[in-house]
Amino acid sequence: MGTILASVRGMTRRRIVEPGMIWALSRRTTRRHFILNPDEARQMEQAYWYCLGHAAQLHGVAVHAGCLMSTHSHEVITDVRGELSLFLQTFHRHLALCAKAIRGWPGEVFDKESTGAHELLTPETTIESLAYLIANPVEAMAVRYARDWPGAQTLPRDIGSRVVKVRRPPHYFDPTKPKWPEVIELPLQMPTALELDYGTELAQERIAQRVKEREHRAWQESKRTGISFVGPRRVLRQAHTKRARSYEVFGSLNPQFAAAGHRGAATEAVKRLRAFNAQYDEALAAWTSGKRTVLFPRGTWWMRVHHGARCGPAP
């Protein structure tokens, strides 16, 4: 019993995980090293799409967009089967091992404390998150236009139309094992809510407009500060041992959901999370006292998967 309680307390913070939830994801490299920086041979781009596509197929995840920056990755996905935690574990583990092989990196690739995952509550929030992902290389002052990023990237027109076809990287993956197919195809799907509300073309246009707005703000910031864009050629020449120097507040917030200003959706999400935590606390107390028939709230992942706990609505 003590071992179970210790493992529960030692895990990452609670997260409601249910089928059909749409998530914005990110993961940062250890000490913000440029381990994931694009390269002329496009090896990191190949590894990224292969690992993402493999994990998505394995865990029933619909990928809407992905972008691999020098120090971090961004994805927007729908967790169709409710396997977010397993998906993240598979994706990040294989990407890290592949990056280590490509770079000859001796230590950890990802910062253990830096995984970001927040639920997108509304279609408008999804549009904003997709635009943020696409414009990230511009807002990071790497390139002037999102389309100029020389690494793995998604553009507005890709969402709902592009199928990424990627060959198995020569690093890390054993070609003799059938679990590593020679080619993986990863469709970048339009989120269902956007497809229903706008259709593919109009949704792409709305995302593209938000990307342009972000690009314009980045250009204005460049003029104001005198900081120039790095440019794609210089990006490719950056050493993977380099570290990001931009100021960052230690322990900055990692929200669990985003509502893009929709107060009603945010209020409901807060209520839901509070109710979830209250039922979870009560169930965990009963479990650790030996009551194995207690119901954990719907959306519980760790206790259900690792300890066989039952889940259901609050009594």
PDB file of N, CA and C in Angstrom, residues 10-76:
ATOM      1  N   GLY A  10       4.120  10.603  -6.565  1.00  0.00           N
ATOM      2  CA  GLY A  10       5.286  10.964  -7.346  1.00  0.00           C
ATOM      3  C   GLY A  10       5.009  11.212  -8.814  1.00  0.00           C
ATOM      4  N   MET A  11       3.779  10.930  -9.258  1.00  0.00           N
ATOM      5  CA  MET A  11       3.491  11.104 -10.674  1.00  0.00           C
ATOM      6  C   MET A  11       3.255  12.574 -10.984  1.00  0.00           C
ATOM      7  N   THR A  12       3.078  12.891 -12.299  1.00  0.00           N
ATOM      8  CA  THR A  12       2.805  14.253 -12.707  1.00  0.00           C
ATOM      9  C   THR A  12       1.425  14.664 -12.220  1.00  0.00           C
ATOM     10  N   ARG A  13       1.123  15.961 -12.308  1.00  0.00           N
ATOM     11  CA  ARG A  13      -0.146  16.431 -11.769  1.00  0.00           C
ATOM     12  C   ARG A  13      -1.326  15.784 -12.497  1.00  0.00           C
ATOM     13  N   ARG A  14      -2.432  15.737 -11.804  1.00  0.00           N
ATOM     14  CA  ARG A  14      -3.614  15.088 -12.354  1.00  0.00           C
ATOM     15  C   ARG A  14      -4.081  15.789 -13.625  1.00  0.00           C
ATOM     16  N   ARG A  15      -4.598  14.961 -14.519  1.00  0.00           N
ATOM     17  CA  ARG A  15      -5.105  15.478 -15.777  1.00  0.00           C
ATOM     18  C   ARG A  15      -6.307  14.624 -16.165  1.00  0.00           C
ATOM     19  N   ILE A  16      -7.403  15.246 -16.493  1.00  0.00           N
ATOM     20  CA  ILE A  16      -8.565  14.502 -16.974  1.00  0.00           C
ATOM     21  C   ILE A  16      -8.269  14.023 -18.387  1.00  0.00           C
ATOM     22  N   VAL A  17      -8.354  12.722 -18.597  1.00  0.00           N
ATOM     23  CA  VAL A  17      -8.067  12.140 -19.912  1.00  0.00           C
ATOM     24  C   VAL A  17      -9.264  11.312 -20.343  1.00  0.00           C
ATOM     25  N   GLU A  18      -9.962  11.798 -21.367  1.00  0.00           N
ATOM     26  CA  GLU A  18     -11.118  11.092 -21.904  1.00  0.00           C
ATOM     27  C   GLU A  18     -11.057  11.089 -23.424  1.00  0.00           C
ATOM     28  N   PRO A  19     -11.679  10.097 -24.067  1.00  0.00           N
ATOM     29  CA  PRO A  19     -11.675  10.045 -25.531  1.00  0.00           C
ATOM     30  C   PRO A  19     -12.285  11.299 -26.146  1.00  0.00           C
ATOM     31  N   GLY A  20     -11.676  11.754 -27.243  1.00  0.00           N
ATOM     32  CA  GLY A  20     -12.217  12.874 -27.998  1.00  0.00           C
ATOM     33  C   GLY A  20     -11.717  14.244 -27.594  1.00  0.00           C
ATOM     34  N   MET A  21     -10.908  14.336 -26.559  1.00  0.00           N
ATOM     35  CA  MET A  21     -10.401  15.641 -26.129  1.00  0.00           C
ATOM     36  C   MET A  21      -9.320  16.130 -27.088  1.00  0.00           C
ATOM     37  N   ILE A  22      -9.326  17.432 -27.365  1.00  0.00           N
ATOM     38  CA  ILE A  22      -8.316  18.020 -28.239  1.00  0.00           C
ATOM     39  C   ILE A  22      -7.296  18.758 -27.378  1.00  0.00           C
ATOM     40  N   TRP A  23      -6.024  18.547 -27.699  1.00  0.00           N
ATOM     41  CA  TRP A  23      -4.931  19.031 -26.856  1.00  0.00           C
ATOM     42  C   TRP A  23      -3.905  19.821 -27.664  1.00  0.00           C
ATOM     43  N   ALA A  24      -3.350  20.841 -27.034  1.00  0.00           N
ATOM     44  CA  ALA A  24      -2.138  21.504 -27.514  1.00  0.00           C
ATOM     45  C   ALA A  24      -0.990  21.000 -26.649  1.00  0.00           C
ATOM     46  N   LEU A  25       0.041  20.471 -27.290  1.00  0.00           N
ATOM     47  CA  LEU A  25       1.146  19.817 -26.586  1.00  0.00           C
ATOM     48  C   LEU A  25       2.464  20.527 -26.858  1.00  0.00           C
ATOM     49  N   SER A  26       3.376  20.427 -25.915  1.00  0.00           N
ATOM     50  CA  SER A  26       4.735  20.935 -26.126  1.00  0.00           C
ATOM     51  C   SER A  26       5.696  20.177 -25.225  1.00  0.00           C
ATOM     52  N   ARG A  27       6.945  20.112 -25.653  1.00  0.00           N
ATOM     53  CA  ARG A  27       7.991  19.475 -24.837  1.00  0.00           C
ATOM     54  C   ARG A  27       9.306  20.179 -25.112  1.00  0.00           C
ATOM     55  N   ARG A  28      10.027  20.524 -24.067  1.00  0.00           N
ATOM     56  CA  ARG A  28      11.258  21.307 -24.178  1.00  0.00           C
ATOM     57  C   ARG A  28      12.482  20.445 -23.924  1.00  0.00           C
ATOM     58  N   THR A  29      13.574  20.788 -24.592  1.00  0.00           N
ATOM     59  CA  THR A  29      14.825  20.063 -24.405  1.00  0.00           C
ATOM     60  C   THR A  29      15.461  20.427 -23.067  1.00  0.00           C
ATOM     61  N   THR A  30      16.323  19.559 -22.603  1.00  0.00           N
ATOM     62  CA  THR A  30      17.025  19.786 -21.353  1.00  0.00           C
ATOM     63  C   THR A  30      17.902  21.032 -21.448  1.00  0.00           C
ATOM     64  N   ARG A  31      17.738  21.911 -20.481  1.00  0.00           N
ATOM     65  CA  ARG A  31      18.506  23.160 -20.371  1.00  0.00           C
ATOM     66  C   ARG A  31      18.431  23.991 -21.650  1.00  0.00           C
ATOM     67  N   ARG A  32      17.388  23.768 -22.446  1.00  0.00           N
ATOM     68  CA  ARG A  32      17.110  24.534 -23.663  1.00  0.00           C
ATOM     69  C   ARG A  32      18.244  24.449 -24.687  1.00  0.00           C
ATOM     70  N   HIS A  33      18.881  23.287 -24.751  1.00  0.00           N
ATOM     71  CA  HIS A  33      19.870  23.037 -25.796  1.00  0.00           C
ATOM     72  C   HIS A  33      19.178  22.916 -27.151  1.00  0.00           C
ATOM     73  N   PHE A  34      19.914  23.242 -28.220  1.00  0.00           N
ATOM     74  CA  PHE A  34      19.370  23.193 -29.578  1.00  0.00           C
ATOM     75  C   PHE A  34      19.454  21.776 -30.169  1.00  0.00           C
ATOM     76  N   ILE A  35      19.124  20.792 -29.380  1.00  0.00           N
ATOM     77  CA  ILE A  35      19.266  19.396 -29.799  1.00  0.00           C
ATOM     78  C   ILE A  35      18.385  19.078 -30.996  1.00  0.00           C
ATOM     79  N   LEU A  36      17.237  19.731 -31.109  1.00  0.00           N
ATOM     80  CA  LEU A  36      16.269  19.434 -32.166  1.00  0.00           C
ATOM     81  C   LEU A  36      16.409  20.362 -33.365  1.00  0.00           C
ATOM     82  N   ASN A  37      17.492  21.127 -33.425  1.00  0.00           N
ATOM     83  CA  ASN A  37      17.680  22.106 -34.486  1.00  0.00           C
ATOM     84  C   ASN A  37      17.629  21.458 -35.870  1.00  0.00           C
ATOM     85  N   PRO A  38      17.001  22.126 -36.852  1.00  0.00           N
ATOM     86  CA  PRO A  38      16.977  21.580 -38.214  1.00  0.00           C
ATOM     87  C   PRO A  38      18.387  21.420 -38.774  1.00  0.00           C
ATOM     88  N   ASP A  39      18.544  20.497 -39.703  1.00  0.00           N
ATOM     89  CA  ASP A  39      19.843  20.257 -40.327  1.00  0.00           C
ATOM     90  C   ASP A  39      19.668  20.136 -41.832  1.00  0.00           C
ATOM     91  N   GLU A  40      20.763  20.345 -42.562  1.00  0.00           N
ATOM     92  CA  GLU A  40      20.731  20.314 -44.027  1.00  0.00           C
ATOM     93  C   GLU A  40      20.196  18.988 -44.556  1.00  0.00           C
ATOM     94  N   ALA A  41      20.546  17.901 -43.908  1.00  0.00           N
ATOM     95  CA  ALA A  41      20.114  16.574 -44.362  1.00  0.00           C
ATOM     96  C   ALA A  41      18.682  16.249 -43.940  1.00  0.00           C
ATOM     97  N   ARG A  42      18.061  17.133 -43.166  1.00  0.00           N
ATOM     98  CA  ARG A  42      16.677  16.985 -42.708  1.00  0.00           C
ATOM     99  C   ARG A  42      16.473  15.721 -41.864  1.00  0.00           C
ATOM    100  N   GLN A  43      17.525  15.323 -41.154  1.00  0.00           N
ATOM    101  CA  GLN A  43      17.433  14.114 -40.336  1.00  0.00           C
ATOM    102  C   GLN A  43      16.478  14.282 -39.152  1.00  0.00           C
ATOM    103  N   MET A  44      16.552  15.447 -38.493  1.00  0.00           N
ATOM    104  CA  MET A  44      15.667  15.657 -37.346  1.00  0.00           C
ATOM    105  C   MET A  44      14.214  15.764 -37.794  1.00  0.00           C
ATOM    106  N   GLU A  45      13.985  16.398 -38.932  1.00  0.00           N
ATOM    107  CA  GLU A  45      12.622  16.495 -39.460  1.00  0.00           C
ATOM    108  C   GLU A  45      12.066  15.101 -39.754  1.00  0.00           C
ATOM    109  N   GLN A  46      12.882  14.264 -40.375  1.00  0.00           N
ATOM    110  CA  GLN A  46      12.474  12.894 -40.681  1.00  0.00           C
ATOM    111  C   GLN A  46      12.157  12.120 -39.403  1.00  0.00           C
ATOM    112  N   ALA A  47      13.036  12.240 -38.412  1.00  0.00           N
ATOM    113  CA  ALA A  47      12.827  11.536 -37.148  1.00  0.00           C
ATOM    114  C   ALA A  47      11.557  12.013 -36.454  1.00  0.00           C
ATOM    115  N   TYR A  48      11.318  13.322 -36.492  1.00  0.00           N
ATOM    116  CA  TYR A  48      10.137  13.889 -35.831  1.00  0.00           C
ATOM    117  C   TYR A  48       8.847  13.338 -36.425  1.00  0.00           C
ATOM    118  N   TRP A  49       8.721  13.429 -37.738  1.00  0.00           N
ATOM    119  CA  TRP A  49       7.474  12.984 -38.363  1.00  0.00           C
ATOM    120  C   TRP A  49       7.285  11.477 -38.212  1.00  0.00           C
ATOM    121  N   TYR A  50       8.377  10.727 -38.282  1.00  0.00           N
ATOM    122  CA  TYR A  50       8.267   9.274 -38.146  1.00  0.00           C
ATOM    123  C   TYR A  50       7.807   8.901 -36.733  1.00  0.00           C
ATOM    124  N   CYS A  51       8.437   9.482 -35.738  1.00  0.00           N
ATOM    125  CA  CYS A  51       8.076   9.174 -34.348  1.00  0.00           C
ATOM    126  C   CYS A  51       6.657   9.634 -34.031  1.00  0.00           C
ATOM    127  N   LEU A  52       6.287  10.806 -34.534  1.00  0.00           N
ATOM    128  CA  LEU A  52       4.937  11.321 -34.299  1.00  0.00           C
ATOM    129  C   LEU A  52       3.901  10.431 -34.982  1.00  0.00           C
ATOM    130  N   GLY A  53       4.170  10.070 -36.247  1.00  0.00           N
ATOM    131  CA  GLY A  53       3.234   9.229 -36.977  1.00  0.00           C
ATOM    132  C   GLY A  53       3.090   7.850 -36.365  1.00  0.00           C
ATOM    133  N   HIS A  54       4.203   7.273 -35.933  1.00  0.00           N
ATOM    134  CA  HIS A  54       4.166   5.944 -35.313  1.00  0.00           C
ATOM    135  C   HIS A  54       3.356   5.965 -34.022  1.00  0.00           C
ATOM    136  N   ALA A  55       3.616   6.937 -33.160  1.00  0.00           N
ATOM    137  CA  ALA A  55       2.892   7.028 -31.889  1.00  0.00           C
ATOM    138  C   ALA A  55       1.411   7.305 -32.113  1.00  0.00           C
ATOM    139  N   ALA A  56       1.097   8.139 -33.111  1.00  0.00           N
ATOM    140  CA  ALA A  56      -0.301   8.456 -33.404  1.00  0.00           C
ATOM    141  C   ALA A  56      -1.058   7.215 -33.865  1.00  0.00           C
ATOM    142  N   GLN A  57      -0.445   6.430 -34.737  1.00  0.00           N
ATOM    143  CA  GLN A  57      -1.086   5.200 -35.209  1.00  0.00           C
ATOM    144  C   GLN A  57      -1.252   4.193 -34.078  1.00  0.00           C
ATOM    145  N   LEU A  58      -0.258   4.089 -33.237  1.00  0.00           N
ATOM    146  CA  LEU A  58      -0.273   3.099 -32.158  1.00  0.00           C
ATOM    147  C   LEU A  58      -1.341   3.395 -31.117  1.00  0.00           C
ATOM    148  N   HIS A  59      -1.589   4.683 -30.863  1.00  0.00           N
ATOM    149  CA  HIS A  59      -2.472   5.064 -29.758  1.00  0.00           C
ATOM    150  C   HIS A  59      -3.748   5.781 -30.207  1.00  0.00           C
ATOM    151  N   GLY A  60      -4.071   5.704 -31.483  1.00  0.00           N
ATOM    152  CA  GLY A  60      -5.337   6.243 -31.948  1.00  0.00           C
ATOM    153  C   GLY A  60      -5.461   7.740 -31.811  1.00  0.00           C
ATOM    154  N   VAL A  61      -4.413   8.463 -32.183  1.00  0.00           N
ATOM    155  CA  VAL A  61      -4.395   9.921 -32.068  1.00  0.00           C
ATOM    156  C   VAL A  61      -4.520  10.549 -33.455  1.00  0.00           C
ATOM    157  N   ALA A  62      -5.385  11.544 -33.587  1.00  0.00           N
ATOM    158  CA  ALA A  62      -5.496  12.320 -34.820  1.00  0.00           C
ATOM    159  C   ALA A  62      -4.600  13.545 -34.692  1.00  0.00           C
ATOM    160  N   VAL A  63      -3.626  13.666 -35.574  1.00  0.00           N
ATOM    161  CA  VAL A  63      -2.698  14.797 -35.541  1.00  0.00           C
ATOM    162  C   VAL A  63      -3.218  15.887 -36.471  1.00  0.00           C
ATOM    163  N   HIS A  64      -3.293  17.106 -35.966  1.00  0.00           N
ATOM    164  CA  HIS A  64      -3.751  18.240 -36.757  1.00  0.00           C
ATOM    165  C   HIS A  64      -2.590  19.097 -37.247  1.00  0.00           C
ATOM    166  N   ALA A  65      -1.553  19.224 -36.430  1.00  0.00           N
ATOM    167  CA  ALA A  65      -0.400  20.043 -36.808  1.00  0.00           C
ATOM    168  C   ALA A  65       0.778  19.694 -35.921  1.00  0.00           C
ATOM    169  N   GLY A  66       1.979  19.903 -36.462  1.00  0.00           N
ATOM    170  CA  GLY A  66       3.198  19.693 -35.700  1.00  0.00           C
ATOM    171  C   GLY A  66       4.274  20.655 -36.152  1.00  0.00           C
ATOM    172  N   CYS A  67       5.112  21.072 -35.226  1.00  0.00           N
ATOM    173  CA  CYS A  67       6.236  21.955 -35.535  1.00  0.00           C
ATOM    174  C   CYS A  67       7.382  21.613 -34.592  1.00  0.00           C
ATOM    175  N   LEU A  68       8.543  21.358 -35.165  1.00  0.00           N
ATOM    176  CA  LEU A  68       9.720  21.028 -34.355  1.00  0.00           C
ATOM    177  C   LEU A  68      10.681  22.204 -34.381  1.00  0.00           C
ATOM    178  N   MET A  69      10.768  22.905 -33.260  1.00  0.00           N
ATOM    179  CA  MET A  69      11.693  24.015 -33.114  1.00  0.00           C
ATOM    180  C   MET A  69      13.043  23.493 -32.632  1.00  0.00           C
ATOM    181  N   SER A  70      14.007  24.381 -32.463  1.00  0.00           N
ATOM    182  CA  SER A  70      15.352  23.963 -32.071  1.00  0.00           C
ATOM    183  C   SER A  70      15.394  23.405 -30.656  1.00  0.00           C
ATOM    184  N   THR A  71      14.567  23.973 -29.774  1.00  0.00           N
ATOM    185  CA  THR A  71      14.603  23.584 -28.361  1.00  0.00           C
ATOM    186  C   THR A  71      13.315  22.943 -27.861  1.00  0.00           C
ATOM    187  N   HIS A  72      12.313  22.831 -28.709  1.00  0.00           N
ATOM    188  CA  HIS A  72      11.042  22.277 -28.252  1.00  0.00           C
ATOM    189  C   HIS A  72      10.179  21.842 -29.433  1.00  0.00           C
ATOM    190  N   SER A  73       9.157  21.087 -29.106  1.00  0.00           N
ATOM    191  CA  SER A  73       8.201  20.646 -30.122  1.00  0.00           C
ATOM    192  C   SER A  73       6.812  21.144 -29.767  1.00  0.00           C
ATOM    193  N   HIS A  74       5.968  21.275 -30.803  1.00  0.00           N
ATOM    194  CA  HIS A  74       4.567  21.664 -30.619  1.00  0.00           C
ATOM    195  C   HIS A  74       3.687  20.747 -31.458  1.00  0.00           C
ATOM    196  N   GLU A  75       2.574  20.312 -30.881  1.00  0.00           N
ATOM    197  CA  GLU A  75       1.582  19.550 -31.614  1.00  0.00           C
ATOM    198  C   GLU A  75       0.182  19.955 -31.168  1.00  0.00           C
ATOM    199  N   VAL A  76      -0.759  19.866 -32.091  1.00  0.00           N
ATOM    200  CA  VAL A  76      -2.176  19.943 -31.749  1.00  0.00           C
ATOM    201  C   VAL A  76      -2.790  18.633 -32.214  1.00  0.00           C
TER     202      VAL A  76
END
